[in-house]
Amino acid sequence: MLAANRLGYCTAVLLTLAAAVSAQHEPHWLASRNTIVHLFEWKWTDIAAECERFLAPRGFAGVQVSPVAENVVIPGRPWWERYQPVSYKLITRSGNETEFADMVRRCNDVGVRIYVDVLLNHMAATHEGAVYGTGGSVAYPSAKYFPAVPYTEEDFHDTCDIQDWNDRYQVQNCELICLKDLDQSSVRVRTHLLRFLNYLVELGVAGFRVDAAKHIPAEELKLIYDNVVNLNTAHGFPFNARPFIYQEVVDHGYEAVSKYEYSPLGAVTEFRFSEEIGGAFRGHNQLKWLRNWGPAWGFLPSAHAFVFVDNHDNQREGGRVLTYKNAKQYKMATAFTLAYPYGITRVMSSFDFVEHDQAPPADADEVILSPQFDTAGACMNGWVCEHRWRQIYNMIGFKNAVRGTEMSNWWDNDDNQIAFCRGNRGFIAFNGNNWELTQRLYTCLSAGVYCDVISGALVNGKCTGKAVLVDEWGFADIKLGADEFDGVLAIHVQAKMEERKERLERNLIRLLATRACRQCHLYLILKLKCAPCIKIMEEYSVYTLK
């Protein structure tokens, strides 16, 4: 009996732990939403306003924000200074703790979740002598002394450089580009990290992007994750909800440290997705091969894969990765990412850059500028704001409209023209060839007129772009020119036009005429020889049937 009780207890504990780990894959979106946007280097006050005026109305699910911990101030203010913390005070170029807390509250109030980019692997890199942080703290990175935490030399691994990326010990114990490498096996270090994470949860964040996760052994990260508190119910989260965790693990398929080591703990950034989608829409791979997109390509299972066309790192590295600088192909790749049912999706919102280290737009005092918008709502003054491109935010609406459906009725021309349905709720077509796509295709949608959400939208009952007529059998004539501004056409159930007023009026006229005919005497009909014109007296009706 005692043995049985012990077995039951152990089973219950294992089930509880399994449920907790599974819950860390849950991003806690509102039911109708399912995409995160990375507002890279935005200020907290601007993010709060963007949640209210744009993200919530357009159906975005959440925002990834730049690191919140106090960082070292570096001359020229390169974007990567945010990834060199000197303390866990919440004060950066994006704002102070009060502004951060207000942003989280305001975004949660409109159903947009906040995910923080956190640095658990390291502190600031080697600098001679004392350095100063964005909150005024002093640190001595070369001596591994960060008094504002406090950390001392005993809290770090021994100094060494990563020279062999196939050596697990070097990857997880040596310094990544001279960043002082914390020892997460230390209870003292984990206590400081947990105090930081738990305070962010208290303020209402929904989860974390864990920077440089592959440089920390998975078992040590698990010790940290397991002790993070549940999400704050005062911000609309259910009881016992666990923070959503997605971990930066760069794994091209031949790494000593594998992405599969971390996927049981939370979602993992699938960098191969970014490389392969870029290659396909750059023309290095035929689009027809995207039919089995997902694990068949060597990717993680969908529920574990955190996917994106580009991110703040690889958009600066070149190669096959697409960025806002390749606008047409970028929009096509993003549309595919949001249309195909694979992974947990994030879109990028950048600032314009020429040089790798370039700082975000700022004034003469190095204060980050707030984005400005033109009459169409697009960003100006150095901000790109891909999330405000019509082709991207309307595809957020597409993804929300087709949520819960599978891909079906794939069509391709055995080359770079493809199309598919999402259940009976959406249809999308791509033309990656240098000739026109003209094809009668099955859309899986009910009969009616639909507005293409790439070239325009459904506004006040009318299409501002292309209109697509779906017949009673679900077929439509799809046309995409090779030289069109966008190589995509997308329609869905929420972009269907209601019956036009004129059509309703014609139906009413026919009804009135039919009733009038029924009341006519036979001799009158014969006398008129069924004349083609029946005029209803104007004193009784304004309608005329001809």
Coordinates of C-alpha atoms in Angstrom, one line a residue:
M1 CA 0.0 0.0 0.0
L2 CA 2.8 2.3 0.9
A3 CA 4.6 1.5 -2.4
A4 CA 1.4 2.2 -4.3
N5 CA 1.0 5.6 -2.6
R6 CA 4.6 6.5 -3.5
L7 CA 4.1 5.4 -7.1
G8 CA 0.9 7.5 -7.2
Y9 CA 2.7 10.5 -5.7
C10 CA 5.6 10.2 -8.2
T11 CA 3.2 9.9 -11.1
A12 CA 1.3 13.0 -10.0
V13 CA 4.6 15.0 -9.7
L14 CA 5.7 13.9 -13.1
L15 CA 2.4 14.9 -14.7
T16 CA 2.5 18.3 -12.9
L17 CA 6.0 18.9 -14.2
A18 CA 5.0 17.8 -17.7
A19 CA 2.0 20.1 -17.7
A20 CA 4.2 23.0 -16.5
V21 CA 6.7 22.4 -19.3
S22 CA 3.9 22.1 -21.9
A23 CA 2.4 25.3 -20.6
Q24 CA 5.6 27.2 -21.3
H25 CA 4.8 26.7 -25.0
E26 CA 1.5 28.6 -24.6
P27 CA 1.8 32.3 -25.6
H28 CA -1.5 33.4 -23.9
W29 CA -3.0 35.2 -26.9
L30 CA -6.6 36.3 -27.1
A31 CA -8.6 33.6 -28.9
S32 CA -8.8 35.4 -32.2
R33 CA -5.2 36.5 -32.5
N34 CA -1.9 34.7 -33.2
T35 CA 1.1 36.7 -34.2
I36 CA 3.8 38.7 -32.4
V37 CA 5.5 41.8 -33.7
H38 CA 9.0 42.8 -32.6
L39 CA 9.0 46.6 -32.1
F40 CA 12.8 46.8 -32.2
E41 CA 14.3 49.6 -30.1
W42 CA 10.9 51.4 -29.7
K43 CA 10.3 53.5 -26.5
W44 CA 7.9 52.2 -23.9
T45 CA 5.6 55.2 -24.3
D46 CA 5.4 54.6 -28.1
I47 CA 4.7 50.9 -27.7
A48 CA 1.8 51.7 -25.4
A49 CA 0.3 54.1 -27.9
E50 CA 0.9 51.6 -30.8
C51 CA -0.9 48.9 -28.9
E52 CA -4.0 51.1 -28.5
R53 CA -4.1 52.8 -31.8
F54 CA -2.9 50.1 -34.3
L55 CA -1.9 46.7 -33.0
A56 CA -5.1 45.8 -31.1
P57 CA -7.5 47.1 -33.9
R58 CA -5.4 45.2 -36.5
G59 CA -5.5 41.9 -34.6
F60 CA -1.8 41.6 -33.4
A61 CA -1.4 39.2 -30.5
G62 CA 1.7 40.6 -28.8
V63 CA 4.9 42.6 -28.8
Q64 CA 8.4 41.5 -28.3
V65 CA 10.3 44.4 -26.7
S66 CA 14.0 45.1 -26.6
P67 CA 16.0 44.2 -23.4
V68 CA 14.7 46.1 -20.4
A69 CA 17.7 45.8 -18.0
E70 CA 20.1 48.6 -17.5
N71 CA 22.9 48.4 -20.1
V72 CA 26.4 49.8 -20.6
V73 CA 26.5 53.2 -22.5
I74 CA 28.7 52.8 -25.6
P75 CA 29.9 55.7 -27.8
G76 CA 27.8 56.0 -30.9
R77 CA 25.0 54.1 -29.1
P78 CA 25.0 50.9 -31.4
W79 CA 21.8 48.8 -31.1
W80 CA 23.7 46.0 -29.5
E81 CA 24.6 47.9 -26.4
R82 CA 21.2 46.8 -25.2
Y83 CA 22.6 43.3 -25.0
Q84 CA 25.3 44.2 -22.5
P85 CA 23.6 44.5 -19.1
V86 CA 25.3 46.1 -16.0
S87 CA 22.4 45.6 -13.6
Y88 CA 18.7 44.5 -13.5
K89 CA 17.3 47.9 -13.0
L90 CA 14.5 48.7 -15.5
I91 CA 16.0 51.7 -17.1
T92 CA 17.2 51.9 -20.8
R93 CA 17.0 54.1 -23.8
S94 CA 13.4 52.9 -24.2
G95 CA 12.4 54.4 -20.8
N96 CA 12.2 53.9 -17.1
E97 CA 10.4 51.4 -14.9
T98 CA 7.3 53.5 -14.5
E99 CA 7.0 53.9 -18.2
F100 CA 7.6 50.2 -18.7
A101 CA 4.9 49.2 -16.2
D102 CA 2.4 51.6 -17.8
M103 CA 3.1 50.2 -21.2
V104 CA 2.5 46.6 -20.1
R105 CA -0.7 47.6 -18.4
R106 CA -2.1 49.5 -21.3
C107 CA -1.2 46.8 -23.9
N108 CA -2.7 44.1 -21.7
D109 CA -5.9 46.2 -21.4
V110 CA -6.4 46.0 -25.1
G111 CA -5.4 42.4 -25.4
V112 CA -1.9 42.8 -26.7
R113 CA 0.7 40.7 -24.7
I114 CA 4.2 41.8 -23.9
Y115 CA 7.2 39.5 -24.3
V116 CA 10.6 40.7 -23.0
D117 CA 14.0 39.9 -24.5
V118 CA 16.0 38.8 -21.5
L119 CA 19.7 38.2 -21.0
L120 CA 20.4 35.2 -18.7
N121 CA 23.7 34.1 -20.3
H122 CA 26.0 37.1 -19.6
M123 CA 26.7 40.6 -18.5
A124 CA 28.6 43.4 -20.4
A125 CA 31.7 42.6 -22.5
T126 CA 35.3 43.5 -21.7
H127 CA 35.9 47.2 -21.3
E128 CA 38.9 48.8 -19.7
G129 CA 38.3 50.3 -16.3
A130 CA 34.9 51.5 -15.2
V131 CA 31.8 51.7 -17.4
Y132 CA 28.5 53.5 -16.8
G133 CA 25.0 52.2 -17.3
T134 CA 21.9 53.8 -18.7
G135 CA 20.6 54.2 -15.1
G136 CA 23.9 55.6 -13.8
S137 CA 25.3 52.4 -12.3
V138 CA 29.0 51.7 -12.4
A139 CA 30.5 48.4 -13.4
Y140 CA 34.0 46.9 -14.0
P141 CA 33.4 44.2 -16.7
S142 CA 37.1 43.3 -17.1
A143 CA 37.2 42.5 -13.4
K144 CA 33.8 40.7 -13.6
Y145 CA 32.5 43.1 -10.9
F146 CA 28.9 44.4 -11.3
P147 CA 28.1 46.0 -7.9
A148 CA 24.6 47.1 -8.8
V149 CA 23.5 43.4 -9.0
P150 CA 25.8 42.5 -7.2
Y151 CA 28.0 40.0 -9.1
T152 CA 31.6 39.3 -8.4
E153 CA 34.2 37.2 -10.2
E154 CA 33.0 34.0 -8.5
D155 CA 29.6 34.3 -10.2
F156 CA 31.2 33.8 -13.7
H157 CA 32.9 31.1 -15.6
D158 CA 36.6 31.3 -16.2
T159 CA 37.6 33.6 -19.0
C160 CA 38.1 31.8 -22.4
D161 CA 37.0 32.4 -26.0
I162 CA 34.8 30.2 -28.1
Q163 CA 37.2 29.0 -30.8
D164 CA 35.6 25.7 -31.7
W165 CA 31.8 25.9 -32.2
N166 CA 31.7 22.1 -32.3
D167 CA 33.0 22.0 -28.7
R168 CA 30.1 21.9 -26.3
Y169 CA 32.2 23.0 -23.4
Q170 CA 33.5 26.1 -25.1
V171 CA 30.0 27.0 -26.4
Q172 CA 28.5 26.8 -23.0
N173 CA 31.3 27.9 -20.7
C174 CA 33.4 30.4 -22.6
E175 CA 32.6 34.0 -23.5
L176 CA 30.5 34.8 -26.5
I177 CA 32.3 37.8 -28.2
C178 CA 33.9 38.7 -24.8
L179 CA 30.6 39.0 -22.9
K180 CA 31.2 38.0 -19.3
D181 CA 29.7 34.5 -19.0
L182 CA 27.5 33.9 -15.9
D183 CA 27.6 30.5 -14.1
Q184 CA 24.0 29.4 -14.0
S185 CA 24.9 26.3 -11.9
S186 CA 25.3 28.8 -9.0
V187 CA 22.4 29.2 -6.7
R188 CA 23.4 32.8 -6.1
V189 CA 23.3 33.6 -9.9
R190 CA 20.0 31.9 -10.4
T191 CA 18.6 33.8 -7.4
H192 CA 19.5 37.1 -9.0
L193 CA 18.1 36.0 -12.4
L194 CA 14.8 34.8 -10.8
R195 CA 14.3 38.0 -8.9
F196 CA 14.6 39.9 -12.2
L197 CA 12.2 37.5 -14.1
N198 CA 9.7 37.3 -11.3
Y199 CA 9.5 41.1 -11.1
L200 CA 8.7 41.3 -14.8
V201 CA 5.9 38.8 -14.3
E202 CA 4.6 40.8 -11.4
L203 CA 4.4 43.8 -13.8
G204 CA 2.3 41.8 -16.2
V205 CA 4.5 40.4 -19.0
A206 CA 3.3 37.3 -20.7
G207 CA 6.7 35.7 -21.3
F208 CA 10.3 35.9 -22.4
R209 CA 12.6 35.6 -25.4
V210 CA 15.8 34.1 -23.9
D211 CA 18.8 35.5 -25.7
A212 CA 21.8 33.2 -26.3
A213 CA 20.0 30.2 -24.7
K214 CA 22.2 27.7 -26.4
H215 CA 25.1 29.0 -24.4
I216 CA 23.5 27.8 -21.2
P217 CA 23.0 24.1 -20.6
A218 CA 19.3 23.1 -20.9
E219 CA 19.3 21.5 -17.4
E220 CA 20.4 24.8 -15.9
L221 CA 17.8 26.8 -17.8
K222 CA 15.2 24.3 -16.5
L223 CA 16.1 25.1 -12.9
I224 CA 15.4 28.8 -13.7
Y225 CA 12.2 28.3 -15.6
D226 CA 10.7 25.9 -13.1
N227 CA 11.0 28.6 -10.4
V228 CA 9.6 31.5 -12.3
V229 CA 6.2 32.5 -10.7
N230 CA 2.9 32.0 -12.5
L231 CA 1.6 34.9 -14.6
N232 CA -0.2 37.8 -12.8
T233 CA -4.0 37.2 -12.8
A234 CA -4.5 41.0 -12.3
H235 CA -3.4 41.4 -15.9
G236 CA -6.0 39.1 -17.3
F237 CA -4.1 35.8 -17.2
P238 CA -5.8 32.6 -16.0
F239 CA -4.8 31.1 -12.7
N240 CA -1.7 28.9 -12.7
A241 CA -0.7 30.2 -16.2
R242 CA 3.0 29.8 -16.9
P243 CA 5.1 32.4 -18.8
F244 CA 5.6 31.7 -22.5
I245 CA 9.2 31.0 -23.2
Y246 CA 11.0 31.1 -26.6
Q247 CA 14.7 30.5 -26.7
E248 CA 17.3 31.7 -29.1
V249 CA 19.1 28.6 -30.3
V250 CA 21.0 29.0 -33.5
D251 CA 21.1 25.4 -35.0
H252 CA 21.7 25.0 -38.7
G253 CA 21.5 21.2 -38.4
Y254 CA 25.1 20.5 -37.7
E255 CA 25.6 22.1 -34.3
A256 CA 27.2 20.5 -31.2
V257 CA 24.3 22.0 -29.2
S258 CA 21.0 21.0 -30.7
K259 CA 17.7 22.9 -30.7
Y260 CA 16.0 19.6 -29.7
E261 CA 17.7 19.9 -26.3
Y262 CA 15.7 23.1 -25.5
S263 CA 12.3 22.4 -27.2
P264 CA 10.9 20.5 -24.3
L265 CA 11.4 23.6 -22.1
G266 CA 9.7 26.1 -24.4
A267 CA 9.5 27.2 -28.0
V268 CA 12.8 27.6 -29.9
T269 CA 13.8 30.0 -32.6
E270 CA 13.8 28.1 -35.9
F271 CA 16.6 29.8 -37.8
R272 CA 16.5 27.3 -40.7
F273 CA 12.9 28.6 -41.4
S274 CA 14.3 32.1 -42.0
E275 CA 17.1 30.8 -44.3
E276 CA 14.9 28.5 -46.3
I277 CA 12.0 30.9 -46.8
G278 CA 14.5 33.5 -47.9
G279 CA 16.1 31.1 -50.4
A280 CA 12.8 30.1 -51.9
F281 CA 11.4 33.6 -52.5
R282 CA 14.8 34.8 -53.7
G283 CA 14.4 32.1 -56.5
H284 CA 17.0 29.6 -55.2
N285 CA 14.3 27.0 -54.7
Q286 CA 11.1 26.4 -56.5
L287 CA 8.0 27.4 -54.6
K288 CA 6.3 24.2 -55.5
W289 CA 8.5 22.4 -52.9
L290 CA 6.9 24.5 -50.1
R291 CA 3.9 22.1 -50.2
N292 CA 5.3 20.1 -47.2
W293 CA 6.7 23.1 -45.4
G294 CA 7.6 22.2 -41.8
P295 CA 9.2 19.3 -40.1
A296 CA 9.8 17.6 -43.4
W297 CA 12.4 20.3 -44.1
G298 CA 14.2 19.5 -40.8
F299 CA 12.3 22.0 -38.8
L300 CA 11.0 21.6 -35.3
P301 CA 7.5 20.4 -34.7
S302 CA 5.0 23.2 -35.3
A303 CA 4.1 23.8 -31.6
H304 CA 7.8 24.1 -30.7
A305 CA 8.9 26.3 -33.6
F306 CA 9.2 30.1 -33.2
V307 CA 9.4 31.3 -36.8
F308 CA 10.2 34.5 -38.7
V309 CA 11.3 35.8 -42.0
D310 CA 14.1 37.8 -40.4
N311 CA 15.1 39.1 -37.0
H312 CA 17.2 41.9 -35.6
D313 CA 20.4 39.9 -35.9
N314 CA 20.2 38.0 -39.2
Q315 CA 18.7 41.0 -41.2
R316 CA 22.2 42.5 -40.8
E317 CA 24.1 39.5 -41.9
G318 CA 23.2 39.1 -45.5
G319 CA 23.1 35.7 -47.2
R320 CA 19.7 34.3 -48.2
V321 CA 17.7 36.0 -45.5
L322 CA 15.2 38.5 -46.8
T323 CA 14.7 41.9 -45.3
Y324 CA 12.6 45.0 -45.8
K325 CA 15.3 46.0 -48.4
N326 CA 14.0 43.3 -50.7
A327 CA 10.4 44.6 -50.4
K328 CA 8.5 42.5 -53.0
Q329 CA 10.1 39.2 -52.1
Y330 CA 9.9 40.1 -48.4
K331 CA 6.2 40.7 -48.5
M332 CA 5.6 37.4 -50.4
A333 CA 7.7 35.5 -47.9
T334 CA 5.9 37.1 -45.0
A335 CA 2.5 36.4 -46.6
F336 CA 3.4 32.7 -46.9
T337 CA 4.7 32.6 -43.3
L338 CA 1.3 34.0 -42.1
A339 CA -0.8 31.8 -44.5
Y340 CA 0.8 28.4 -44.0
P341 CA -0.2 26.6 -40.8
Y342 CA 3.2 26.1 -39.2
G343 CA 5.0 27.5 -36.2
I344 CA 4.5 30.4 -33.7
T345 CA 4.9 33.5 -35.9
R346 CA 6.6 36.8 -35.3
V347 CA 7.0 39.7 -37.8
M348 CA 9.8 42.2 -37.7
S349 CA 9.4 46.0 -37.3
S350 CA 12.8 47.6 -38.1
F351 CA 14.5 50.9 -38.3
D352 CA 16.3 51.8 -41.5
F353 CA 20.1 51.0 -41.4
V354 CA 23.1 51.2 -43.7
E355 CA 25.7 49.9 -41.3
H356 CA 25.6 46.8 -39.1
D357 CA 26.1 48.7 -35.8
Q358 CA 23.9 51.7 -36.7
A359 CA 21.9 53.1 -33.8
P360 CA 18.2 53.6 -33.9
P361 CA 16.8 57.0 -35.0
A362 CA 17.7 59.6 -32.3
D363 CA 18.1 63.3 -31.7
A364 CA 21.2 65.3 -31.1
D365 CA 21.0 64.3 -27.4
E366 CA 20.9 60.6 -28.3
V367 CA 17.3 60.3 -27.2
I368 CA 15.4 57.7 -29.4
L369 CA 12.9 59.4 -31.7
S370 CA 9.2 58.5 -31.6
P371 CA 8.0 57.1 -35.0
Q372 CA 6.2 59.6 -37.2
F373 CA 3.5 58.6 -39.7
D374 CA 2.4 59.8 -43.1
T375 CA -1.2 60.2 -44.1
A376 CA -1.4 56.5 -45.1
G377 CA -0.1 55.5 -41.7
A378 CA 3.3 54.4 -42.8
C379 CA 6.4 55.3 -40.7
M380 CA 8.8 58.0 -41.5
N381 CA 11.9 59.6 -39.8
G382 CA 14.1 56.6 -40.0
W383 CA 11.6 53.9 -38.9
V384 CA 10.6 51.2 -41.4
C385 CA 7.7 49.7 -39.5
E386 CA 7.1 46.7 -41.7
H387 CA 4.1 45.8 -39.4
R388 CA 2.4 48.9 -40.8
W389 CA 2.7 47.8 -44.5
R390 CA -0.8 47.0 -45.8
Q391 CA 0.3 43.7 -47.2
I392 CA 1.6 42.5 -43.8
Y393 CA -1.0 43.8 -41.4
N394 CA -3.8 42.6 -43.7
M395 CA -2.2 39.1 -43.6
I396 CA -2.4 39.3 -39.9
G397 CA -6.1 39.6 -40.4
F398 CA -6.0 36.7 -42.8
K399 CA -4.1 34.5 -40.3
N400 CA -6.7 35.4 -37.6
A401 CA -9.6 34.7 -39.9
V402 CA -8.3 31.2 -40.8
R403 CA -7.1 30.2 -37.4
G404 CA -7.8 26.5 -36.6
T405 CA -7.9 25.3 -40.2
E406 CA -5.5 23.2 -42.2
M407 CA -3.9 23.8 -45.5
S408 CA -5.8 22.0 -48.3
N409 CA -6.2 22.0 -52.1
W410 CA -2.6 22.8 -52.9
W411 CA -2.1 23.9 -56.6
D412 CA 1.1 24.6 -58.4
N413 CA 2.3 24.9 -62.0
D414 CA 5.2 22.6 -61.3
D415 CA 7.4 25.7 -60.8
N416 CA 7.0 29.0 -58.9
Q417 CA 3.2 29.6 -59.1
I418 CA 1.4 28.2 -56.1
A419 CA -2.0 28.4 -54.4
F420 CA -3.8 26.8 -51.5
C421 CA -6.8 27.0 -49.2
R422 CA -7.1 27.3 -45.4
G423 CA -10.1 25.2 -44.7
N424 CA -13.2 26.9 -46.0
R425 CA -12.1 30.3 -44.7
G426 CA -9.3 31.5 -46.8
F427 CA -7.4 31.2 -50.1
I428 CA -4.0 32.6 -51.2
A429 CA -2.0 32.5 -54.5
F430 CA 1.6 33.4 -55.3
N431 CA 3.3 34.2 -58.5
G432 CA 7.1 33.8 -58.4
N433 CA 7.5 33.4 -62.1
N434 CA 8.4 36.2 -64.6
W435 CA 5.2 35.5 -66.5
E436 CA 1.5 36.0 -65.7
L437 CA -0.4 33.6 -63.5
T438 CA -3.9 33.2 -65.1
Q439 CA -5.7 30.2 -63.8
R440 CA -9.2 29.1 -62.8
L441 CA -8.7 27.7 -59.2
Y442 CA -10.8 26.2 -56.5
T443 CA -10.9 28.6 -53.5
C444 CA -12.8 26.5 -51.0
L445 CA -15.0 29.6 -50.3
S446 CA -18.7 30.1 -50.7
A447 CA -20.0 32.0 -53.6
G448 CA -19.7 35.8 -53.5
V449 CA -17.4 38.7 -54.2
Y450 CA -14.2 38.9 -52.0
C451 CA -11.7 41.7 -51.6
D452 CA -8.0 40.9 -52.2
V453 CA -6.3 41.9 -48.9
I454 CA -2.9 42.3 -50.5
S455 CA -3.8 44.9 -53.2
G456 CA -6.3 46.6 -50.9
A457 CA -9.0 45.8 -48.4
L458 CA -12.8 45.7 -47.8
V459 CA -13.6 49.3 -46.7
N460 CA -17.2 50.6 -46.3
G461 CA -18.6 47.7 -48.3
K462 CA -16.3 48.1 -51.2
C463 CA -12.9 46.7 -52.4
T464 CA -10.1 49.3 -52.5
G465 CA -8.0 46.8 -54.5
K466 CA -8.8 43.7 -56.6
A467 CA -12.2 42.0 -56.3
V468 CA -12.4 38.3 -56.8
L469 CA -15.7 36.6 -57.9
V470 CA -16.2 33.1 -56.5
D471 CA -18.8 31.1 -58.3
E472 CA -21.4 28.8 -56.7
W473 CA -18.9 25.9 -57.1
G474 CA -16.1 27.7 -55.3
F475 CA -14.0 28.5 -58.3
A476 CA -12.5 31.8 -59.3
D477 CA -10.4 33.2 -62.1
I478 CA -7.1 34.2 -60.5
K479 CA -4.8 36.6 -62.2
L480 CA -1.4 37.8 -61.0
G481 CA 0.8 39.7 -63.4
A482 CA 4.6 39.1 -63.2
D483 CA 5.2 42.9 -63.0
E484 CA 2.6 43.6 -60.3
F485 CA 3.7 45.5 -57.2
D486 CA 2.9 42.4 -55.1
G487 CA 3.2 38.8 -56.2
V488 CA 0.4 37.6 -53.9
L489 CA -3.4 37.5 -53.9
A490 CA -5.3 36.6 -50.7
I491 CA -9.0 36.4 -49.8
H492 CA -10.8 35.2 -46.7
V493 CA -14.3 35.1 -45.2
Q494 CA -14.0 38.4 -43.4
A495 CA -13.1 40.2 -46.6
K496 CA -16.4 39.1 -48.4
M497 CA -18.6 41.9 -49.7
E498 CA -22.2 41.9 -48.7
E499 CA -24.8 42.0 -51.5
R500 CA -24.6 45.4 -53.3
K501 CA -27.5 47.8 -52.8
E502 CA -28.1 47.9 -56.5
R503 CA -28.5 44.2 -56.6
L504 CA -31.1 44.3 -53.8
E505 CA -32.9 47.1 -55.7
R506 CA -33.1 45.0 -58.9
N507 CA -34.4 42.0 -56.9
L508 CA -37.1 44.3 -55.4
I509 CA -38.1 45.6 -58.8
R510 CA -38.5 42.1 -60.1
L511 CA -40.6 41.2 -57.1
L512 CA -42.9 44.2 -57.5
A513 CA -43.3 43.5 -61.3
T514 CA -44.1 39.9 -60.7
R515 CA -46.8 40.8 -58.2
A516 CA -48.2 43.4 -60.6
C517 CA -48.3 40.8 -63.5
R518 CA -50.3 38.4 -61.4
Q519 CA -53.0 41.0 -60.9
C520 CA -53.3 41.9 -64.5
H521 CA -56.3 40.6 -66.5
L522 CA -55.6 38.0 -69.1
Y523 CA -57.3 40.1 -71.8
L524 CA -54.8 42.9 -71.0
I525 CA -51.8 40.7 -71.3
L526 CA -53.1 39.3 -74.6
K527 CA -54.0 42.7 -75.9
L528 CA -50.5 43.9 -75.1
K529 CA -49.1 40.7 -76.6
C530 CA -46.9 40.3 -73.5
A531 CA -45.1 43.6 -74.3
P532 CA -41.6 43.6 -73.0
C533 CA -42.1 46.8 -71.0
I534 CA -44.3 46.9 -68.0
K535 CA -44.6 50.3 -66.4
I536 CA -45.9 50.6 -62.9
M537 CA -47.7 53.9 -62.4
E538 CA -45.5 56.5 -60.9
E539 CA -48.1 57.7 -58.5
Y540 CA -47.9 54.2 -56.9
S541 CA -44.2 53.3 -57.3
V542 CA -40.9 54.8 -58.3
Y543 CA -39.7 51.5 -59.8
T544 CA -39.7 50.7 -63.5
L545 CA -39.0 47.3 -65.1
K546 CA -37.7 47.3 -68.7

